PDB file of C-alpha atoms in Angstrom:
ATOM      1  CA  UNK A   1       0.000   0.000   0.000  1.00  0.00           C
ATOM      2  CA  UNK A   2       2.253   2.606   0.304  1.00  0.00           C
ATOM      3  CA  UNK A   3       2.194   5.281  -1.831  1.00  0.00           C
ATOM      4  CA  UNK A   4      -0.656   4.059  -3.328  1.00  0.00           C
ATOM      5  CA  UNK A   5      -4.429   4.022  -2.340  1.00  0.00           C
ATOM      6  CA  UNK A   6      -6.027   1.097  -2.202  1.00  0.00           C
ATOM      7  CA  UNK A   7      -9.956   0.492  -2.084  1.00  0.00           C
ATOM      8  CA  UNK A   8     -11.743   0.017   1.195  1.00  0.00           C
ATOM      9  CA  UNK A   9     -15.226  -1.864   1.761  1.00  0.00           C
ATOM     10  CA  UNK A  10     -18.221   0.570   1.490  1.00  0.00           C
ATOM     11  CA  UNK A  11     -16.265   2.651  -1.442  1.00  0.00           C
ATOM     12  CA  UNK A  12     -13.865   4.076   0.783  1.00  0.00           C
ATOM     13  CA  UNK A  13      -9.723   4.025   0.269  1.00  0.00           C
ATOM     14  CA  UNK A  14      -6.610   4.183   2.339  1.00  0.00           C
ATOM     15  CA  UNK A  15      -2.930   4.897   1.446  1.00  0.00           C
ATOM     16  CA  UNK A  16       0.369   4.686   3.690  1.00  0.00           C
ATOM     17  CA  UNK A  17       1.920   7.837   4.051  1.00  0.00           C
ATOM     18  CA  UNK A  18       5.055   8.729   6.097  1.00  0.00           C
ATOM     19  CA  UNK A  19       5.442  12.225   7.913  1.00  0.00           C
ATOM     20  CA  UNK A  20       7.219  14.031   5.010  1.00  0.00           C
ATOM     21  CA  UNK A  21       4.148  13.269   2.135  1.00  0.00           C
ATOM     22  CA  UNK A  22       1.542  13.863   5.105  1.00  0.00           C
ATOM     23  CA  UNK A  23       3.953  17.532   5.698  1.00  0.00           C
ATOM     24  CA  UNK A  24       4.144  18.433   1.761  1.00  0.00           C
ATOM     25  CA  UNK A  25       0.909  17.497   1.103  1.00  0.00           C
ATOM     26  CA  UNK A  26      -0.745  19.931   3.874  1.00  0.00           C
ATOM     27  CA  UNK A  27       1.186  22.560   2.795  1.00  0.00           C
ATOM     28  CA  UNK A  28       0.190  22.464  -0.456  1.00  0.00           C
ATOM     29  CA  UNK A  29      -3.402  22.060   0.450  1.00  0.00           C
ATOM     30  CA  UNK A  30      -2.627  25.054   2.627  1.00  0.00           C
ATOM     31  CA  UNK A  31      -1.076  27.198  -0.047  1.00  0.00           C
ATOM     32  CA  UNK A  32      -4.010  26.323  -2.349  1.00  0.00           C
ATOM     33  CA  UNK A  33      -6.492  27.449   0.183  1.00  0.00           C
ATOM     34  CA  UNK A  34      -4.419  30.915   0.170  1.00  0.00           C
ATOM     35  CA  UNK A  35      -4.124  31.214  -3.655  1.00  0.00           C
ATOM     36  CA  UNK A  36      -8.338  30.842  -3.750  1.00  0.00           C
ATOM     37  CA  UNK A  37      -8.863  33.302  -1.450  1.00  0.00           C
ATOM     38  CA  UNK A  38     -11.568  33.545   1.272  1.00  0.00           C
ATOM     39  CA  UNK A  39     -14.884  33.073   0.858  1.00  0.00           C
ATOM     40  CA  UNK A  40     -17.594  36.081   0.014  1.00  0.00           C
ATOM     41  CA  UNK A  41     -18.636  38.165   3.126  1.00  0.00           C
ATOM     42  CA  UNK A  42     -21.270  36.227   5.714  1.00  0.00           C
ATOM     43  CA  UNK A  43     -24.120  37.543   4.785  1.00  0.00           C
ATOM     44  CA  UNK A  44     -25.860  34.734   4.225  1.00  0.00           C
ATOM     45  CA  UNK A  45     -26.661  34.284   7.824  1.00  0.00           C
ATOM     46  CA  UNK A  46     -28.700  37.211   8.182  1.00  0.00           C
ATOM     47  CA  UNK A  47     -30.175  36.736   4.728  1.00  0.00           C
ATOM     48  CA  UNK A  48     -30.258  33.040   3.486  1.00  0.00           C
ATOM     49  CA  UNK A  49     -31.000  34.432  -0.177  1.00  0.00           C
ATOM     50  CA  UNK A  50     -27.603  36.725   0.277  1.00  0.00           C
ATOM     51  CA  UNK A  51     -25.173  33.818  -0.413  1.00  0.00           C
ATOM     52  CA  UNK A  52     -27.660  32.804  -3.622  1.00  0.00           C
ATOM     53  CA  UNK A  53     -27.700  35.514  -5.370  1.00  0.00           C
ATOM     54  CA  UNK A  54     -23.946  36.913  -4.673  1.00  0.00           C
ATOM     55  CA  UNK A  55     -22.149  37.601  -7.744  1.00  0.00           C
ATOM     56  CA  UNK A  56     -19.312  36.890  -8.138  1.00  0.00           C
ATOM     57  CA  UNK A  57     -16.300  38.520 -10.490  1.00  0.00           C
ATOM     58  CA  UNK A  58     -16.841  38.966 -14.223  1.00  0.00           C
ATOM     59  CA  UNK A  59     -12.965  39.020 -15.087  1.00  0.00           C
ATOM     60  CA  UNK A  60     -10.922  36.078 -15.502  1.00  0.00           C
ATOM     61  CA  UNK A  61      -8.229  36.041 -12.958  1.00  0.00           C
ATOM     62  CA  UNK A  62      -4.773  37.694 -13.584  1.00  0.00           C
ATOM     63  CA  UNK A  63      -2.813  34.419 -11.944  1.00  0.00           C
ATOM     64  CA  UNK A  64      -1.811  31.898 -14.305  1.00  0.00           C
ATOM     65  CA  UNK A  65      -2.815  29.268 -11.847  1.00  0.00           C
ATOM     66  CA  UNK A  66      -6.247  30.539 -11.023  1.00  0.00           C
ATOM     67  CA  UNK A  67      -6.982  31.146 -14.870  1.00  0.00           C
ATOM     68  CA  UNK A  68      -6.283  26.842 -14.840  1.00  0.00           C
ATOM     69  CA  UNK A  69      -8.413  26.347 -11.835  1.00  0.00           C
ATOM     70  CA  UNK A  70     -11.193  29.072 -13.023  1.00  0.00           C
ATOM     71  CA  UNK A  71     -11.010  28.920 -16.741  1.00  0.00           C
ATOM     72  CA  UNK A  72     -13.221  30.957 -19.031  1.00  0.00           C
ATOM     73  CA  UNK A  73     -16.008  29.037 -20.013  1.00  0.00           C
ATOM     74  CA  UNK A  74     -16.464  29.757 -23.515  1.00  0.00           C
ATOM     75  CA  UNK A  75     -13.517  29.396 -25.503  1.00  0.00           C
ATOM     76  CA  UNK A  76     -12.103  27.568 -28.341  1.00  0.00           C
ATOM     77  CA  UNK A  77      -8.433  26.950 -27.362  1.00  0.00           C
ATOM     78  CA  UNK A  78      -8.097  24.550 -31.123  1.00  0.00           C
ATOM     79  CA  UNK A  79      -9.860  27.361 -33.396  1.00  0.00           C
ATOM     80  CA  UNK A  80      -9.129  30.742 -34.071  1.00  0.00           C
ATOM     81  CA  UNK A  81     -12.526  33.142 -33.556  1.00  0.00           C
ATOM     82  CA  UNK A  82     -13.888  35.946 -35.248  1.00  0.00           C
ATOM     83  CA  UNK A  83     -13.128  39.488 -33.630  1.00  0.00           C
ATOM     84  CA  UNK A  84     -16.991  38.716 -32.814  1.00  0.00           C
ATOM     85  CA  UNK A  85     -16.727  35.830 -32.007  1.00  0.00           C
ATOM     86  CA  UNK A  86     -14.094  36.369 -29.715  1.00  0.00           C
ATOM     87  CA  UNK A  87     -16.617  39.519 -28.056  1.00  0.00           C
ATOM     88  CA  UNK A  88     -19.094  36.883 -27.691  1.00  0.00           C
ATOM     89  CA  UNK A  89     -17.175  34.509 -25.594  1.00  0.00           C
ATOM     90  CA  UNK A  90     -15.495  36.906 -23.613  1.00  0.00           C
ATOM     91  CA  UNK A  91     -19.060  38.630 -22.914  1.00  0.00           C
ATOM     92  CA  UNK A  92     -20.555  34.919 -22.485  1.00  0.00           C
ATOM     93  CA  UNK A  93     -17.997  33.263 -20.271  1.00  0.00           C
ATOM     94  CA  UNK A  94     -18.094  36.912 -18.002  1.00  0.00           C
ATOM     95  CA  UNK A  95     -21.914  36.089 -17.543  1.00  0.00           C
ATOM     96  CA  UNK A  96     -21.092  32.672 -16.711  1.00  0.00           C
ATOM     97  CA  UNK A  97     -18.176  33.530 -14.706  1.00  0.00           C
ATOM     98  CA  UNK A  98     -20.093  35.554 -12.812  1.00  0.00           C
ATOM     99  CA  UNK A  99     -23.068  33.380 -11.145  1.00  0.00           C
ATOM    100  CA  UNK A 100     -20.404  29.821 -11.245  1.00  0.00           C
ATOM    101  CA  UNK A 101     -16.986  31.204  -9.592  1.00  0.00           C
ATOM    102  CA  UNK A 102     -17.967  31.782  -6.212  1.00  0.00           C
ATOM    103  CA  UNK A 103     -19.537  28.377  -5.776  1.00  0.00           C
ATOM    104  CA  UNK A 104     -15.938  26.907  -7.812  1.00  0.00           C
ATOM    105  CA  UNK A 105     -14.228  28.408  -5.326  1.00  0.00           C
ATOM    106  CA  UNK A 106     -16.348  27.202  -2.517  1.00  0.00           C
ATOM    107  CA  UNK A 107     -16.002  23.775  -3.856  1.00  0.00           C
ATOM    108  CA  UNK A 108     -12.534  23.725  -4.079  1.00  0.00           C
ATOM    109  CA  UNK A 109     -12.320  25.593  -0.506  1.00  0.00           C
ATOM    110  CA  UNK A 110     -14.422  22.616   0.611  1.00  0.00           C
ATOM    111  CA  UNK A 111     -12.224  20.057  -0.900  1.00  0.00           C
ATOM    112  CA  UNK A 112      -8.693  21.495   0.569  1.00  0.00           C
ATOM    113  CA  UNK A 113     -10.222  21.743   3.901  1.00  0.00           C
ATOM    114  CA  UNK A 114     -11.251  18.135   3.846  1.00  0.00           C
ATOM    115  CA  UNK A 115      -7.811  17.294   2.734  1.00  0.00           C
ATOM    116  CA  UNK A 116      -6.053  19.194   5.523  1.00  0.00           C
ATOM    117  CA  UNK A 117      -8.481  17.755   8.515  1.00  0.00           C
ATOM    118  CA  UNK A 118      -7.922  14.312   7.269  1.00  0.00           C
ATOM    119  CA  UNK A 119      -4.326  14.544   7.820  1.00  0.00           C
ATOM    120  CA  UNK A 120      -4.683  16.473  10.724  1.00  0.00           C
ATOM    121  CA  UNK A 121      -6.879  13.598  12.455  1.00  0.00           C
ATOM    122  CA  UNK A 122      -3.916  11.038  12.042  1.00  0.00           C
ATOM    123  CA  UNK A 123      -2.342   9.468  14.561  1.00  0.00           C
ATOM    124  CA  UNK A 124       1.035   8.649  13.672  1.00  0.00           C
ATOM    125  CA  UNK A 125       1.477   4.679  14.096  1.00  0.00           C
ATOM    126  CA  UNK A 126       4.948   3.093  14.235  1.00  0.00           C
ATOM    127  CA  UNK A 127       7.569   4.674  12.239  1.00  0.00           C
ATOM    128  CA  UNK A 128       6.470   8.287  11.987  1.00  0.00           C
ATOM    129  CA  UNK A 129       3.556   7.386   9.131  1.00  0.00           C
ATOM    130  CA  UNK A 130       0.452   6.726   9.055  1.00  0.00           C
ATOM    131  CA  UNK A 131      -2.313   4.677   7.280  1.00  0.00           C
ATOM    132  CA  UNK A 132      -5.278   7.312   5.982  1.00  0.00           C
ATOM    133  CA  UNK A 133      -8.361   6.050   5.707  1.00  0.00           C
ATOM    134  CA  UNK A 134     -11.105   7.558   3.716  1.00  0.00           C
ATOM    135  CA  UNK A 135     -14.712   7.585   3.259  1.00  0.00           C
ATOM    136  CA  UNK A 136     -16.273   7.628  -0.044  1.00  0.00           C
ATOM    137  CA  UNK A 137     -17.154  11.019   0.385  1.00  0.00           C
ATOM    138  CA  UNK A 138     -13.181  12.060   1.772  1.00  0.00           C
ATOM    139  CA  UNK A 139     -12.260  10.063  -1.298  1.00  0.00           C
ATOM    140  CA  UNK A 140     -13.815  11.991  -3.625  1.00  0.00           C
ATOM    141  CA  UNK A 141     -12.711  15.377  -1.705  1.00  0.00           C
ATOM    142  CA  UNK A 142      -9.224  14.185  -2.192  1.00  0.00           C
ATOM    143  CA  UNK A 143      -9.501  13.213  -6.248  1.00  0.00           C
ATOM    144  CA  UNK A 144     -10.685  16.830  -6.621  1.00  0.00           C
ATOM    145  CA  UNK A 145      -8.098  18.316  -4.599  1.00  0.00           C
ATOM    146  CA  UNK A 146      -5.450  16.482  -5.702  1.00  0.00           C
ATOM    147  CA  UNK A 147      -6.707  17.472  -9.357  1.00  0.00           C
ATOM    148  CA  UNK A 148      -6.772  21.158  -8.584  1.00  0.00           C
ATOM    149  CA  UNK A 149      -3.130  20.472  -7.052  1.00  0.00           C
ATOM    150  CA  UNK A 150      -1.866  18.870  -9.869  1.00  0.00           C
ATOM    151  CA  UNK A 151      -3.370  21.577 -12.385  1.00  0.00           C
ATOM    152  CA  UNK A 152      -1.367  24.402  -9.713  1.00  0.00           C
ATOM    153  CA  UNK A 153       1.651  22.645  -9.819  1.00  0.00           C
ATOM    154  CA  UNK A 154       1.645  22.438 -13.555  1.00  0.00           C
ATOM    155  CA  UNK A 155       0.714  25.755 -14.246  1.00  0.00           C
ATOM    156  CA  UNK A 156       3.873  26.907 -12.581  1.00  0.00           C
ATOM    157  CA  UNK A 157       5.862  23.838 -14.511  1.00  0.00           C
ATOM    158  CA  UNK A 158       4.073  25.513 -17.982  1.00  0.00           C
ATOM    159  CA  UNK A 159       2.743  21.975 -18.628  1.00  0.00           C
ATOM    160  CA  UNK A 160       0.101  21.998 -21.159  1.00  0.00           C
ATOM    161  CA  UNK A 161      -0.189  18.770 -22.443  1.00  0.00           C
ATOM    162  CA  UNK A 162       1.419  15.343 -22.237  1.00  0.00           C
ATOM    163  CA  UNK A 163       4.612  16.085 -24.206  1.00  0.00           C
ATOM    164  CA  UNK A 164       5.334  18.680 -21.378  1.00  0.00           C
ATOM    165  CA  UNK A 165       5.083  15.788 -18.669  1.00  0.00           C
ATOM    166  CA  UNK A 166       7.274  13.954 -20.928  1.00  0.00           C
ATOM    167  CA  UNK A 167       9.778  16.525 -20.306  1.00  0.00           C
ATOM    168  CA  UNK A 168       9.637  16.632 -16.650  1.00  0.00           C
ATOM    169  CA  UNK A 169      11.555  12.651 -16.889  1.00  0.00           C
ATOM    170  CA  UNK A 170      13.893  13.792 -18.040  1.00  0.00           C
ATOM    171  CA  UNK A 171      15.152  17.300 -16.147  1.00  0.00           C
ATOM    172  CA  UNK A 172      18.653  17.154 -14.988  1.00  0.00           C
ATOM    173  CA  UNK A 173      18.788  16.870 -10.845  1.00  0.00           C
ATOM    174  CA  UNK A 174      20.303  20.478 -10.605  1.00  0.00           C
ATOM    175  CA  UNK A 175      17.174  22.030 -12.032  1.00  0.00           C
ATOM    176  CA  UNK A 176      15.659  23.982  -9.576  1.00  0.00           C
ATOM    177  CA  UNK A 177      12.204  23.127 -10.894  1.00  0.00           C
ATOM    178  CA  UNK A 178      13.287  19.146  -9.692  1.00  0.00           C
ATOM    179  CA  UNK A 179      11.499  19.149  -6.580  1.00  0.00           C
ATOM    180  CA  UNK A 180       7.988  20.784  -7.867  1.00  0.00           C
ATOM    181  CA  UNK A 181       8.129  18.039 -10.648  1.00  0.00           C
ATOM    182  CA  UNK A 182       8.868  15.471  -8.031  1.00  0.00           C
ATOM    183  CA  UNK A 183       6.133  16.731  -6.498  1.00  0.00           C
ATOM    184  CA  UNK A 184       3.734  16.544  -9.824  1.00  0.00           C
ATOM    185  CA  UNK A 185       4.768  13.703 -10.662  1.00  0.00           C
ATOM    186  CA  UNK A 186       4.019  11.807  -7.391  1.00  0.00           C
ATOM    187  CA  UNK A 187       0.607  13.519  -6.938  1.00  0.00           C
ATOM    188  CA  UNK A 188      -0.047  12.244 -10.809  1.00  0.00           C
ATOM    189  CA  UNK A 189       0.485   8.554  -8.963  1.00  0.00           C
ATOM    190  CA  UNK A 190      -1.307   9.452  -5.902  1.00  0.00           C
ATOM    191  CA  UNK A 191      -4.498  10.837  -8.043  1.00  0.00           C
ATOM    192  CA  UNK A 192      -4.090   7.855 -10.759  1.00  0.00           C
ATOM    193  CA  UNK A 193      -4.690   4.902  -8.135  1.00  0.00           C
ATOM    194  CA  UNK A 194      -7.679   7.051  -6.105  1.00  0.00           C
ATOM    195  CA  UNK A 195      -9.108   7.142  -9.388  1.00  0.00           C
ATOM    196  CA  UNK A 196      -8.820   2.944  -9.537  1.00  0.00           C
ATOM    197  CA  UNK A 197      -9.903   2.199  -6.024  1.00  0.00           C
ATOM    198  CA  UNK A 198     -13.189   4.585  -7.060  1.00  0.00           C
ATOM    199  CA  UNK A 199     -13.637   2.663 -10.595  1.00  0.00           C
ATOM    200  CA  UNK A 200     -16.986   0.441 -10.018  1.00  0.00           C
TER     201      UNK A 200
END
């Protein structure tokens, strides 16, 4: 099992981790919850329609990172539009952008949270690891975070497709990119056998 999750009765899944991938994958989760940002002002407690009908922004994000995690919703990245139809995507993903991004960021919020309190609750067992068990529901928290990790992590490596990834193999050791792609690269094996242990 270790480094890799395994299912669990009931849908659930567990991995082995020791006390350094339980430290770097906190603070990751951490430093994604900072890059999102907090959540809109509490309103919503003195008005329950407050929260629902916040809007959020209408601008894509300047950070290269939140532009992968909070992409524009109308676009053709293969094609090459029209000047209008260009306008007409910008002005349609805005609208979208709009009413969806708050509750994206929420989600992913939600997800990093769940991420940090699971390692949190471990108890350290034996040689300074621990084995992390997980709910269906945890499981699925931890696919999406390790996605939106993965598509962070990448954004700073400028990895836009599979011949990118390729590249990370073969890096000499003295690049000082090495550790993020370690880090990639493991979270890639870490995300690829939660995915299998959720498979039906």
């Amino acid at each position: 099992m270790p480094g890799q999750f395994e299912a669990l009765p009931g849908g659930g899944a567990a991995v082995a981790l020791d006390e350094v991938e339980i430290s770097i994958i906190r603070s990751l989760a951490v430093q994604l919850l900072e890059l999102i940002g907090p959540g809109p002002a509490e309103d919503a407690d003195d008005d329950p329609l407050a929260e629902l009908f916040a809007e959020g922004p209408s601008e894509p994000p300047k950070d290269p990172v939140l532009q992968r995690l909070f992409p524009d919703a109308y676009s053709d990245p293969e094609g090459t539009p029209t000047a209008r139809e260009a306008e007409e995507q910008r002005a349609y993903s805005s609208e979208f952008r709009r009413f969806t991004e708050n509750d994206l960021r929420a989600g992913k919020r939600e997800k990093a949270l769940a991420v940090i309190h699971s390692l949190d609750a471990l108890s350290a067992t034996g040689e300074g690891g621990a084995v992390l068990q997980l709910s269906a529901d945890d499981s699925r928290h931890w696919l999406g975070c390790l996605n939106d990790l993965r598509l962070a992590i990448g954004s700073r490596l400028d990895v836009v497709d599979e011949e990118d990834t390729d590249l990370l193999y073969r890096l000499p050791d003295e690049d000082p990119r090495k550790p993020m792609v370690m880090a990639y690269l493991w979270l890639g094996g870490l995300q690829d056998s939660l995915v299998s242990t959720l498979m039906p």
